[in-house]
């Protein structure tokens, strides 16, 4: 009896193992094996390209369910972070819907018009490519380039973090869109503090503007969105702007570029992650590099120029006389002047050993003398080469009573010897500070002939802005008189007569602001 019971139990165990062995493959066969990481659409003139990136190889099936409807079946796949519907309206695709079905996921594409759609990637590939049109498109915008790279050439699922020296930009909405200028563009700051994105934006305008030997690409968006950029050197260099939370909509790349352009082509791409990312890529000609990413304002811009020795400062034509400034406009007014850096803090070092702290002190002393001759009272943060740590400088700003405050500095950037120009910063979006910045910038550029990089909110440099402007409770600006890292500008900053022009330009801007305020 004991032997029969033992045999019976062994039989039950054996049968259970067989049943379990049969169930495992069945369960595995029906469980998801892949996840959608991102969808990219690159619009073209005659053909668009939709790239679907998945975490594992799958066997996709394409079916046309109508003249303007296409289904892509993805068995054994989950939608990942894709939302149920993506309003695209670009590259011939109006919208893309993500549906869960019994076998996995189905992507439903609504097309703008009846066109040919074909699946061109090999069966079982991780990157599935659909061509919507008649010809093979150009190389992908979101693909990872071969070879080493200083750029972060990211896949659609991984938007890069901003560089430490370039915080995120928030494009503010624009009520009306003025006509694009034909000459050099000026990037202007937003009228209100940066705000978090609240809805999907659309790119409204893309312009390529000649800037002498340089070229500038400018964008305009319909509502707040975050912007990042990158540059990839090499035999075929390129740079890009990524606008997070934005759709290309009907935006198209320029059909023609300025004669002798440094840019071979401008390409657009829509990355349909959540949130979506619109990418604008500049394919540059050999010997061209990105010089500056102008992050401030309604219209972020990329400036590109030729590689090699620093460009000389432009020879400006004869300018009309400066607008008249009331010489008594500052009479009795108190002006606080801060000479940046000092002592053990030399600031930036320029070619030939020129130090920022020496330039700023000399300009501040010249400005003080110029203002006193016109009836102003002046308060200086330092009169000699002494050290002023941030707490000391902040205390001076808070304890010094004045009508306006101006901090004098020199800009610098490593690895970009061609970048130069003057910039005036104001704190956040305070209208009085902005008005002072615009006057100072206008007269500084007119007095020195420096390239005009415009006025910018200090939020474009640091998340909380410049501490010296943050501490001021009256109209205050920080003036970057020029790029000391630029060889031509450094030579000018070393000249006493040029520093005198800087002082007079800043002084005239201060008096013009005070005069306009008193008239109001």
Short mmCIF file of C-alpha atoms in Angstrom, two decimals:
data_model
loop_
_atom_site.label_atom_id
_atom_site.label_comp_id
_atom_site.label_asym_id
_atom_site.label_seq_id
_atom_site.Cartn_x
_atom_site.Cartn_y
_atom_site.Cartn_z
CA UNK A 1 0.00 0.00 0.00
CA UNK A 2 2.86 2.38 0.81
CA UNK A 3 4.53 1.68 -2.55
CA UNK A 4 1.29 2.43 -4.50
CA UNK A 5 0.87 5.73 -2.67
CA UNK A 6 4.47 6.74 -3.45
CA UNK A 7 4.04 5.93 -7.17
CA UNK A 8 0.78 7.92 -7.26
CA UNK A 9 2.43 11.01 -5.71
CA UNK A 10 5.33 10.82 -8.16
CA UNK A 11 2.83 10.69 -11.03
CA UNK A 12 1.07 13.86 -9.77
CA UNK A 13 4.35 15.75 -9.46
CA UNK A 14 5.41 14.68 -12.97
CA UNK A 15 2.06 15.72 -14.47
CA UNK A 16 2.23 19.11 -12.73
CA UNK A 17 5.68 19.74 -14.13
CA UNK A 18 4.46 18.99 -17.65
CA UNK A 19 1.54 21.35 -17.22
CA UNK A 20 3.77 24.10 -15.86
CA UNK A 21 6.29 23.62 -18.68
CA UNK A 22 3.51 24.06 -21.23
CA UNK A 23 2.14 27.14 -19.53
CA UNK A 24 5.42 29.07 -19.36
CA UNK A 25 5.93 29.46 -23.11
CA UNK A 26 2.30 30.41 -23.54
CA UNK A 27 2.53 33.14 -20.91
CA UNK A 28 5.82 34.40 -22.30
CA UNK A 29 4.37 34.44 -25.77
CA UNK A 30 1.54 36.73 -24.69
CA UNK A 31 3.54 39.06 -22.39
CA UNK A 32 4.94 42.34 -23.79
CA UNK A 33 8.54 42.07 -24.99
CA UNK A 34 9.15 45.65 -26.19
CA UNK A 35 8.35 49.25 -25.27
CA UNK A 36 7.97 52.34 -27.47
CA UNK A 37 10.71 54.82 -26.58
CA UNK A 38 9.85 57.60 -28.99
CA UNK A 39 8.46 58.64 -32.36
CA UNK A 40 10.23 61.12 -34.64
CA UNK A 41 8.77 62.83 -37.72
CA UNK A 42 11.09 64.65 -40.13
CA UNK A 43 9.08 66.66 -42.67
CA UNK A 44 10.43 67.05 -46.19
CA UNK A 45 9.35 68.79 -49.38
CA UNK A 46 8.35 65.59 -51.21
CA UNK A 47 8.74 62.95 -48.54
CA UNK A 48 8.56 62.75 -44.77
CA UNK A 49 10.12 60.17 -42.51
CA UNK A 50 8.57 58.71 -39.37
CA UNK A 51 10.96 56.77 -37.13
CA UNK A 52 9.67 54.60 -34.31
CA UNK A 53 12.24 53.59 -31.71
CA UNK A 54 11.55 50.56 -29.51
CA UNK A 55 13.43 48.88 -26.68
CA UNK A 56 13.57 45.51 -28.49
CA UNK A 57 13.18 44.20 -32.03
CA UNK A 58 9.59 43.62 -33.15
CA UNK A 59 7.77 42.48 -36.28
CA UNK A 60 5.56 45.35 -37.42
CA UNK A 61 2.76 45.23 -39.99
CA UNK A 62 1.59 48.24 -42.04
CA UNK A 63 -1.97 48.42 -43.38
CA UNK A 64 -3.86 51.15 -45.24
CA UNK A 65 -7.40 51.39 -43.85
CA UNK A 66 -8.45 54.32 -46.04
CA UNK A 67 -7.19 57.01 -48.38
CA UNK A 68 -5.87 59.06 -45.46
CA UNK A 69 -5.52 56.50 -42.68
CA UNK A 70 -2.64 54.11 -41.94
CA UNK A 71 -2.32 51.55 -39.13
CA UNK A 72 0.98 50.18 -37.84
CA UNK A 73 0.53 47.00 -35.79
CA UNK A 74 3.20 46.40 -33.12
CA UNK A 75 2.68 42.98 -31.51
CA UNK A 76 4.11 42.32 -28.06
CA UNK A 77 4.66 46.05 -27.43
CA UNK A 78 3.58 48.58 -24.81
CA UNK A 79 3.13 52.33 -25.52
CA UNK A 80 5.66 53.42 -22.88
CA UNK A 81 5.27 57.11 -22.06
CA UNK A 82 3.42 58.02 -25.27
CA UNK A 83 0.06 59.70 -24.65
CA UNK A 84 -3.08 58.27 -26.30
CA UNK A 85 -3.04 60.98 -28.98
CA UNK A 86 -0.38 63.29 -30.42
CA UNK A 87 -1.59 66.31 -32.46
CA UNK A 88 1.25 66.70 -34.96
CA UNK A 89 0.06 68.54 -38.08
CA UNK A 90 3.48 68.23 -39.70
CA UNK A 91 5.19 66.12 -42.33
CA UNK A 92 1.88 65.21 -43.93
CA UNK A 93 0.57 63.69 -40.66
CA UNK A 94 -2.29 65.42 -38.87
CA UNK A 95 -2.34 63.27 -35.76
CA UNK A 96 -1.01 60.03 -34.34
CA UNK A 97 -3.13 57.91 -32.00
CA UNK A 98 -1.76 55.14 -29.78
CA UNK A 99 -4.19 52.26 -29.17
CA UNK A 100 -3.76 49.21 -26.97
CA UNK A 101 -5.01 46.06 -28.68
CA UNK A 102 -5.07 42.40 -27.68
CA UNK A 103 -1.78 41.66 -29.42
CA UNK A 104 0.09 44.81 -28.33
CA UNK A 105 -0.10 48.38 -29.70
CA UNK A 106 -1.57 49.90 -32.83
CA UNK A 107 -0.42 53.30 -34.14
CA UNK A 108 -3.11 55.06 -36.17
CA UNK A 109 -1.91 57.85 -38.48
CA UNK A 110 -4.29 60.42 -39.97
CA UNK A 111 -2.73 61.89 -43.12
CA UNK A 112 -3.30 65.34 -44.63
CA UNK A 113 -3.89 63.88 -48.11
CA UNK A 114 -3.68 60.51 -49.90
CA UNK A 115 0.03 59.71 -50.27
CA UNK A 116 2.16 56.59 -50.52
CA UNK A 117 3.28 55.17 -47.17
CA UNK A 118 5.76 52.33 -46.93
CA UNK A 119 7.70 50.53 -44.21
CA UNK A 120 11.36 50.67 -45.27
CA UNK A 121 13.17 49.24 -42.23
CA UNK A 122 14.03 45.57 -42.15
CA UNK A 123 11.75 43.12 -40.38
CA UNK A 124 12.54 42.73 -36.70
CA UNK A 125 14.51 45.99 -36.44
CA UNK A 126 14.42 48.16 -33.31
CA UNK A 127 14.07 51.38 -35.34
CA UNK A 128 11.04 51.16 -37.63
CA UNK A 129 10.98 53.74 -40.43
CA UNK A 130 7.94 54.84 -42.45
CA UNK A 131 8.39 56.91 -45.60
CA UNK A 132 5.45 59.17 -46.39
CA UNK A 133 6.00 60.40 -49.95
CA UNK A 134 7.84 59.43 -53.11
CA UNK A 135 11.59 59.61 -52.47
CA UNK A 136 14.18 58.57 -49.92
CA UNK A 137 14.63 61.36 -47.34
CA UNK A 138 17.79 62.91 -46.00
CA UNK A 139 19.64 61.48 -42.96
CA UNK A 140 17.72 61.48 -39.70
CA UNK A 141 17.81 64.46 -37.37
CA UNK A 142 17.63 62.43 -34.19
CA UNK A 143 20.04 59.68 -35.21
CA UNK A 144 23.29 59.19 -33.31
CA UNK A 145 26.24 60.29 -35.51
CA UNK A 146 29.30 58.10 -35.83
CA UNK A 147 32.59 58.94 -34.14
CA UNK A 148 33.38 60.99 -31.05
CA UNK A 149 31.26 64.03 -30.30
CA UNK A 150 31.33 66.99 -27.92
CA UNK A 151 27.61 67.36 -28.45
CA UNK A 152 25.04 65.19 -26.73
CA UNK A 153 23.51 63.57 -29.87
CA UNK A 154 20.62 62.11 -27.99
CA UNK A 155 17.92 59.66 -29.00
CA UNK A 156 14.32 60.86 -28.83
CA UNK A 157 13.75 59.42 -25.38
CA UNK A 158 16.58 61.32 -23.69
CA UNK A 159 16.52 65.11 -23.92
CA UNK A 160 19.89 66.43 -22.68
CA UNK A 161 20.31 68.52 -19.58
CA UNK A 162 21.38 72.11 -20.22
CA UNK A 163 25.02 73.05 -19.91
CA UNK A 164 25.94 74.61 -16.59
CA UNK A 165 26.80 77.93 -18.22
CA UNK A 166 23.58 77.93 -20.25
CA UNK A 167 20.42 77.59 -18.15
CA UNK A 168 17.15 76.65 -19.76
CA UNK A 169 15.41 79.35 -21.74
CA UNK A 170 11.68 79.92 -21.63
CA UNK A 171 10.31 81.51 -24.78
CA UNK A 172 7.49 83.86 -23.86
CA UNK A 173 4.39 84.15 -26.08
CA UNK A 174 4.12 87.05 -28.47
CA UNK A 175 0.85 88.86 -29.05
CA UNK A 176 1.70 90.22 -32.50
CA UNK A 177 4.46 89.24 -34.90
CA UNK A 178 6.17 92.25 -36.53
CA UNK A 179 7.80 91.90 -39.91
CA UNK A 180 11.22 90.31 -39.78
CA UNK A 181 14.07 92.83 -40.17
CA UNK A 182 16.30 92.57 -43.20
CA UNK A 183 19.43 93.62 -41.31
CA UNK A 184 21.11 92.44 -38.11
CA UNK A 185 18.64 91.13 -35.59
CA UNK A 186 18.42 92.27 -32.00
CA UNK A 187 17.27 89.79 -29.40
CA UNK A 188 14.98 91.39 -26.83
CA UNK A 189 14.02 90.09 -23.41
CA UNK A 190 10.58 88.95 -22.28
CA UNK A 191 8.16 91.38 -20.60
CA UNK A 192 7.47 89.03 -17.70
CA UNK A 193 9.41 86.49 -15.61
CA UNK A 194 9.94 83.04 -17.10
CA UNK A 195 6.95 80.78 -16.69
CA UNK A 196 6.64 77.04 -16.79
CA UNK A 197 5.17 75.61 -19.99
CA UNK A 198 1.40 75.39 -19.75
CA UNK A 199 0.38 73.88 -23.09
CA UNK A 200 1.74 72.55 -26.34
CA UNK A 201 3.29 75.40 -28.32
CA UNK A 202 3.66 75.82 -32.05
CA UNK A 203 6.64 77.25 -33.88
CA UNK A 204 5.37 80.20 -35.89
CA UNK A 205 8.39 81.55 -37.68
CA UNK A 206 11.91 80.57 -38.72
CA UNK A 207 14.23 83.12 -40.29
CA UNK A 208 17.83 82.97 -41.56
CA UNK A 209 19.41 86.42 -41.45
CA UNK A 210 22.83 87.47 -42.81
CA UNK A 211 25.13 89.19 -40.29
CA UNK A 212 28.09 90.26 -42.41
CA UNK A 213 30.43 87.24 -42.44
CA UNK A 214 28.07 85.44 -40.10
CA UNK A 215 24.61 83.97 -40.27
CA UNK A 216 21.86 83.93 -37.66
CA UNK A 217 18.89 81.57 -37.34
CA UNK A 218 15.93 82.90 -35.32
CA UNK A 219 12.78 81.19 -34.04
CA UNK A 220 9.43 82.43 -32.75
CA UNK A 221 7.00 80.28 -30.73
CA UNK A 222 3.31 80.77 -29.90
CA UNK A 223 3.50 80.06 -26.16
CA UNK A 224 6.06 79.34 -23.41
CA UNK A 225 8.41 76.44 -24.09
CA UNK A 226 11.89 75.37 -23.01
CA UNK A 227 14.85 75.48 -25.38
CA UNK A 228 18.15 73.60 -25.46
CA UNK A 229 20.87 73.63 -28.07
CA UNK A 230 24.06 71.80 -29.06
CA UNK A 231 26.96 71.91 -31.50
CA UNK A 232 28.75 69.01 -33.21
CA UNK A 233 32.15 69.79 -34.82
CA UNK A 234 33.71 67.67 -37.55
CA UNK A 235 34.16 67.58 -41.31
CA UNK A 236 30.44 68.34 -41.61
CA UNK A 237 29.70 70.41 -38.50
CA UNK A 238 26.15 71.05 -37.39
CA UNK A 239 24.26 72.71 -34.58
CA UNK A 240 20.66 72.41 -33.44
CA UNK A 241 17.92 74.01 -31.35
CA UNK A 242 15.47 71.75 -29.52
CA UNK A 243 12.18 73.30 -28.42
CA UNK A 244 10.57 71.14 -25.75
CA UNK A 245 6.77 71.03 -25.61
CA UNK A 246 6.44 72.41 -29.15
CA UNK A 247 5.07 71.26 -32.50
CA UNK A 248 6.41 72.25 -35.90
CA UNK A 249 2.90 72.61 -37.27
CA UNK A 250 3.07 74.09 -40.76
CA UNK A 251 6.59 75.49 -40.27
CA UNK A 252 8.85 74.77 -43.24
CA UNK A 253 12.59 75.03 -43.72
CA UNK A 254 13.75 77.95 -45.91
CA UNK A 255 13.67 77.01 -49.58
CA UNK A 256 16.69 79.22 -50.30
CA UNK A 257 19.57 80.50 -48.17
CA UNK A 258 21.51 83.78 -48.50
CA UNK A 259 24.16 83.75 -51.29
CA UNK A 260 27.50 82.39 -50.10
CA UNK A 261 25.83 81.10 -46.95
CA UNK A 262 27.85 79.24 -44.33
CA UNK A 263 24.88 76.88 -43.91
CA UNK A 264 24.38 74.00 -46.35
CA UNK A 265 20.83 73.21 -45.25
CA UNK A 266 18.24 73.82 -42.54
CA UNK A 267 16.32 70.69 -41.49
CA UNK A 268 13.30 70.24 -39.24
CA UNK A 269 12.23 67.30 -37.09
CA UNK A 270 9.35 66.50 -34.76
CA UNK A 271 10.09 64.17 -31.85
CA UNK A 272 6.71 62.93 -30.61
CA UNK A 273 7.67 62.03 -27.08
CA UNK A 274 5.70 63.33 -24.13
CA UNK A 275 6.15 66.27 -24.15
CA UNK A 276 6.99 66.58 -27.86
CA UNK A 277 10.27 68.13 -29.01
CA UNK A 278 10.69 70.15 -32.20
CA UNK A 279 14.25 70.17 -33.56
CA UNK A 280 15.84 72.61 -36.00
CA UNK A 281 19.23 71.53 -37.38
CA UNK A 282 21.77 73.61 -39.29
CA UNK A 283 24.10 71.59 -41.53
CA UNK A 284 27.18 73.80 -41.71
CA UNK A 285 29.80 74.01 -44.43
CA UNK A 286 33.36 72.89 -43.58
CA UNK A 287 35.27 75.59 -41.72
CA UNK A 288 32.12 76.94 -40.02
CA UNK A 289 31.29 76.75 -36.34
CA UNK A 290 28.68 77.96 -33.88
CA UNK A 291 29.76 81.22 -32.27
CA UNK A 292 26.92 82.04 -29.91
CA UNK A 293 23.55 80.79 -28.73
CA UNK A 294 21.46 83.88 -28.01
CA UNK A 295 19.04 82.45 -25.50
CA UNK A 296 17.26 85.61 -24.44
CA UNK A 297 13.97 86.91 -25.73
CA UNK A 298 10.99 85.90 -27.75
CA UNK A 299 13.22 84.70 -30.56
CA UNK A 300 16.12 82.45 -29.52
CA UNK A 301 18.87 82.44 -32.12
CA UNK A 302 22.03 80.62 -33.17
CA UNK A 303 24.89 82.66 -34.63
CA UNK A 304 27.43 80.83 -36.82
CA UNK A 305 30.63 82.12 -38.38
CA UNK A 306 33.91 81.06 -40.02
CA UNK A 307 36.56 79.23 -38.04
CA UNK A 308 40.10 80.55 -37.72
CA UNK A 309 41.51 83.71 -36.26
CA UNK A 310 39.13 86.06 -34.44
CA UNK A 311 37.10 88.26 -36.74
CA UNK A 312 38.13 91.93 -36.62
CA UNK A 313 35.64 94.37 -35.20
CA UNK A 314 33.37 95.64 -37.99
CA UNK A 315 34.13 98.99 -39.57
CA UNK A 316 30.92 100.90 -39.00
CA UNK A 317 29.69 103.56 -41.43
CA UNK A 318 29.32 107.15 -40.34
CA UNK A 319 26.54 107.26 -37.78
CA UNK A 320 24.12 110.14 -37.30
CA UNK A 321 24.74 112.22 -34.20
CA UNK A 322 23.54 110.78 -30.92
CA UNK A 323 20.10 111.90 -29.69
CA UNK A 324 20.55 115.04 -27.61
CA UNK A 325 21.04 114.42 -23.91
CA UNK A 326 20.06 117.04 -21.36
CA UNK A 327 23.38 117.85 -19.62
CA UNK A 328 21.45 118.85 -16.50
CA UNK A 329 19.32 115.68 -16.53
CA UNK A 330 21.47 114.10 -13.84
CA UNK A 331 22.09 117.21 -11.76
CA UNK A 332 21.75 116.31 -8.10
CA UNK A 333 21.18 112.62 -8.87
CA UNK A 334 23.16 109.94 -7.08
CA UNK A 335 24.74 107.25 -9.25
CA UNK A 336 26.23 104.06 -7.74
CA UNK A 337 29.02 102.55 -9.87
CA UNK A 338 30.37 99.08 -9.21
CA UNK A 339 33.71 98.11 -10.74
CA UNK A 340 33.44 94.34 -11.13
CA UNK A 341 35.88 91.92 -9.47
CA UNK A 342 39.09 93.26 -7.81
CA UNK A 343 41.95 92.17 -5.58
CA UNK A 344 42.28 88.39 -5.45
CA UNK A 345 39.38 88.08 -7.91
CA UNK A 346 40.90 89.13 -11.25
CA UNK A 347 37.85 88.22 -13.33
CA UNK A 348 38.45 87.10 -16.90
CA UNK A 349 41.91 86.98 -18.48
CA UNK A 350 42.24 88.18 -22.06
CA UNK A 351 44.92 87.67 -24.73
CA UNK A 352 48.14 89.44 -23.86
CA UNK A 353 47.47 89.18 -20.11
CA UNK A 354 44.84 91.93 -19.82
CA UNK A 355 42.75 91.49 -16.64
CA UNK A 356 39.05 92.25 -16.35
CA UNK A 357 39.43 93.79 -12.86
CA UNK A 358 41.81 96.47 -14.22
CA UNK A 359 39.55 97.36 -17.14
CA UNK A 360 36.42 97.64 -14.99
CA UNK A 361 38.15 99.85 -12.38
CA UNK A 362 39.52 102.24 -15.00
CA UNK A 363 36.13 102.52 -16.75
CA UNK A 364 34.39 103.08 -13.40
CA UNK A 365 36.79 105.89 -12.43
CA UNK A 366 36.41 107.54 -15.85
CA UNK A 367 32.62 107.24 -15.64
CA UNK A 368 32.65 108.73 -12.15
CA UNK A 369 34.66 111.73 -13.34
CA UNK A 370 32.41 112.22 -16.38
CA UNK A 371 29.21 112.14 -14.28
CA UNK A 372 30.60 114.49 -11.59
CA UNK A 373 31.40 117.05 -14.29
CA UNK A 374 27.70 117.01 -15.14
CA UNK A 375 26.42 117.60 -11.65
CA UNK A 376 25.89 114.02 -10.46
CA UNK A 377 26.93 112.60 -7.13
CA UNK A 378 28.77 109.29 -7.44
CA UNK A 379 29.23 106.36 -5.07
CA UNK A 380 31.97 103.87 -6.04
CA UNK A 381 32.19 100.30 -4.79
CA UNK A 382 36.00 100.48 -4.99
CA UNK A 383 38.60 103.06 -5.97
CA UNK A 384 41.61 100.74 -6.08
CA UNK A 385 42.54 97.10 -6.62
CA UNK A 386 40.87 95.72 -3.50
CA UNK A 387 38.98 92.49 -3.01
CA UNK A 388 35.19 92.61 -2.63
CA UNK A 389 33.71 89.16 -1.86
CA UNK A 390 30.03 88.75 -2.75
CA UNK A 391 28.76 89.40 0.83
CA UNK A 392 30.76 92.65 1.00
CA UNK A 393 29.58 93.80 -2.42
CA UNK A 394 25.97 92.88 -1.61
CA UNK A 395 26.15 94.89 1.63
CA UNK A 396 27.50 97.88 -0.29
CA UNK A 397 24.63 97.67 -2.78
CA UNK A 398 22.00 97.48 -0.04
CA UNK A 399 23.47 100.24 2.14
CA UNK A 400 24.31 102.74 -0.63
CA UNK A 401 21.47 105.12 -1.42
CA UNK A 402 21.33 106.06 -5.10
CA UNK A 403 18.93 106.73 -7.97
CA UNK A 404 20.47 104.12 -10.26
CA UNK A 405 23.21 101.49 -10.07
CA UNK A 406 25.55 100.37 -12.84
CA UNK A 407 27.96 97.42 -12.54
CA UNK A 408 30.83 97.36 -15.06
CA UNK A 409 32.15 94.02 -16.39
CA UNK A 410 33.83 92.37 -19.40
CA UNK A 411 32.35 89.24 -20.94
CA UNK A 412 34.36 86.11 -21.82
CA UNK A 413 33.75 82.70 -23.37
CA UNK A 414 36.19 79.81 -23.77
CA UNK A 415 36.66 77.97 -27.05
CA UNK A 416 34.88 80.63 -29.13
CA UNK A 417 37.47 83.25 -30.11
CA UNK A 418 35.17 84.88 -32.69
CA UNK A 419 32.44 85.90 -30.24
CA UNK A 420 32.32 89.59 -29.33
CA UNK A 421 29.87 92.38 -28.66
CA UNK A 422 28.36 94.44 -25.84
CA UNK A 423 25.40 93.38 -23.70
CA UNK A 424 23.47 95.08 -20.90
CA UNK A 425 21.62 92.94 -18.33
CA UNK A 426 18.64 93.89 -16.17
CA UNK A 427 17.03 91.93 -13.33
CA UNK A 428 14.07 89.70 -14.20
CA UNK A 429 11.51 91.73 -16.13
CA UNK A 430 11.37 94.95 -14.12
CA UNK A 431 10.32 97.72 -16.51
CA UNK A 432 12.46 100.45 -14.90
CA UNK A 433 15.58 98.26 -15.03
CA UNK A 434 14.87 97.33 -18.62
CA UNK A 435 14.39 100.97 -19.62
CA UNK A 436 17.75 101.86 -18.04
CA UNK A 437 19.41 98.89 -19.79
CA UNK A 438 18.05 99.93 -23.19
CA UNK A 439 19.35 103.49 -22.83
CA UNK A 440 22.79 102.37 -21.62
CA UNK A 441 23.07 99.77 -24.40
CA UNK A 442 21.98 102.25 -27.08
CA UNK A 443 24.55 104.90 -26.18
CA UNK A 444 27.34 102.41 -25.38
CA UNK A 445 27.09 100.79 -28.82
CA UNK A 446 26.88 104.17 -30.51
CA UNK A 447 29.95 105.50 -28.65
CA UNK A 448 32.19 102.45 -29.16
CA UNK A 449 30.97 100.83 -32.39
CA UNK A 450 30.85 97.44 -30.59
CA UNK A 451 28.52 94.79 -32.06
CA UNK A 452 25.11 95.13 -30.43
CA UNK A 453 24.06 91.95 -28.60
CA UNK A 454 21.09 93.73 -27.08
CA UNK A 455 19.65 93.82 -23.58
CA UNK A 456 18.87 90.61 -21.70
CA UNK A 457 17.31 89.51 -18.47
CA UNK A 458 19.90 88.21 -16.00
CA UNK A 459 17.72 85.07 -15.71
CA UNK A 460 19.25 83.93 -19.00
CA UNK A 461 22.62 83.52 -17.26
CA UNK A 462 21.65 82.19 -13.84
CA UNK A 463 18.46 80.76 -12.36
CA UNK A 464 18.23 83.63 -9.84
CA UNK A 465 20.03 86.25 -11.89
CA UNK A 466 23.09 88.32 -10.89
CA UNK A 467 23.33 88.75 -7.13
CA UNK A 468 24.33 92.41 -7.40
CA UNK A 469 21.15 93.20 -9.38
CA UNK A 470 19.07 91.00 -7.10
CA UNK A 471 20.18 93.04 -4.07
CA UNK A 472 19.42 96.43 -5.64
CA UNK A 473 16.11 98.07 -4.78
CA UNK A 474 16.34 100.74 -7.50
CA UNK A 475 16.93 100.65 -11.27
CA UNK A 476 20.12 98.65 -11.77
CA UNK A 477 21.97 97.14 -14.74
CA UNK A 478 25.12 95.10 -15.34
CA UNK A 479 27.08 96.14 -18.43
CA UNK A 480 29.24 93.63 -20.29
CA UNK A 481 31.37 96.14 -22.18
CA UNK A 482 32.81 93.54 -24.59
CA UNK A 483 34.31 90.07 -24.83
CA UNK A 484 37.79 90.25 -23.34
CA UNK A 485 38.37 86.74 -24.76
CA UNK A 486 38.15 88.22 -28.29
CA UNK A 487 41.64 89.27 -29.43
CA UNK A 488 40.44 92.40 -31.24
CA UNK A 489 38.24 93.51 -28.37
CA UNK A 490 41.01 92.84 -25.83
CA UNK A 491 43.33 95.18 -27.76
CA UNK A 492 40.66 97.87 -27.70
CA UNK A 493 39.99 97.42 -23.98
CA UNK A 494 43.71 97.92 -23.34
CA UNK A 495 43.53 101.40 -24.92
CA UNK A 496 42.70 104.37 -22.61
CA UNK A 497 40.80 106.22 -25.37
CA UNK A 498 38.50 103.21 -25.94
CA UNK A 499 37.82 102.88 -22.19
CA UNK A 500 36.94 106.59 -22.21
CA UNK A 501 34.42 105.94 -25.00
CA UNK A 502 32.87 103.16 -22.89
CA UNK A 503 32.58 105.50 -19.91
CA UNK A 504 31.01 108.28 -21.98
CA UNK A 505 28.57 105.91 -23.67
CA UNK A 506 27.40 104.45 -20.36
CA UNK A 507 27.20 107.95 -18.85
CA UNK A 508 25.11 109.30 -21.72
CA UNK A 509 22.77 106.33 -21.38
CA UNK A 510 22.31 107.03 -17.66
CA UNK A 511 21.55 110.71 -18.26
CA UNK A 512 19.15 109.87 -21.10
CA UNK A 513 17.27 107.51 -18.78
CA UNK A 514 17.11 110.05 -15.93
CA UNK A 515 15.97 112.78 -18.34
CA UNK A 516 13.21 110.59 -19.79
CA UNK A 517 12.06 109.60 -16.30
CA UNK A 518 11.91 113.21 -15.08
CA UNK A 519 9.95 114.25 -18.20
CA UNK A 520 7.42 111.51 -17.52
#
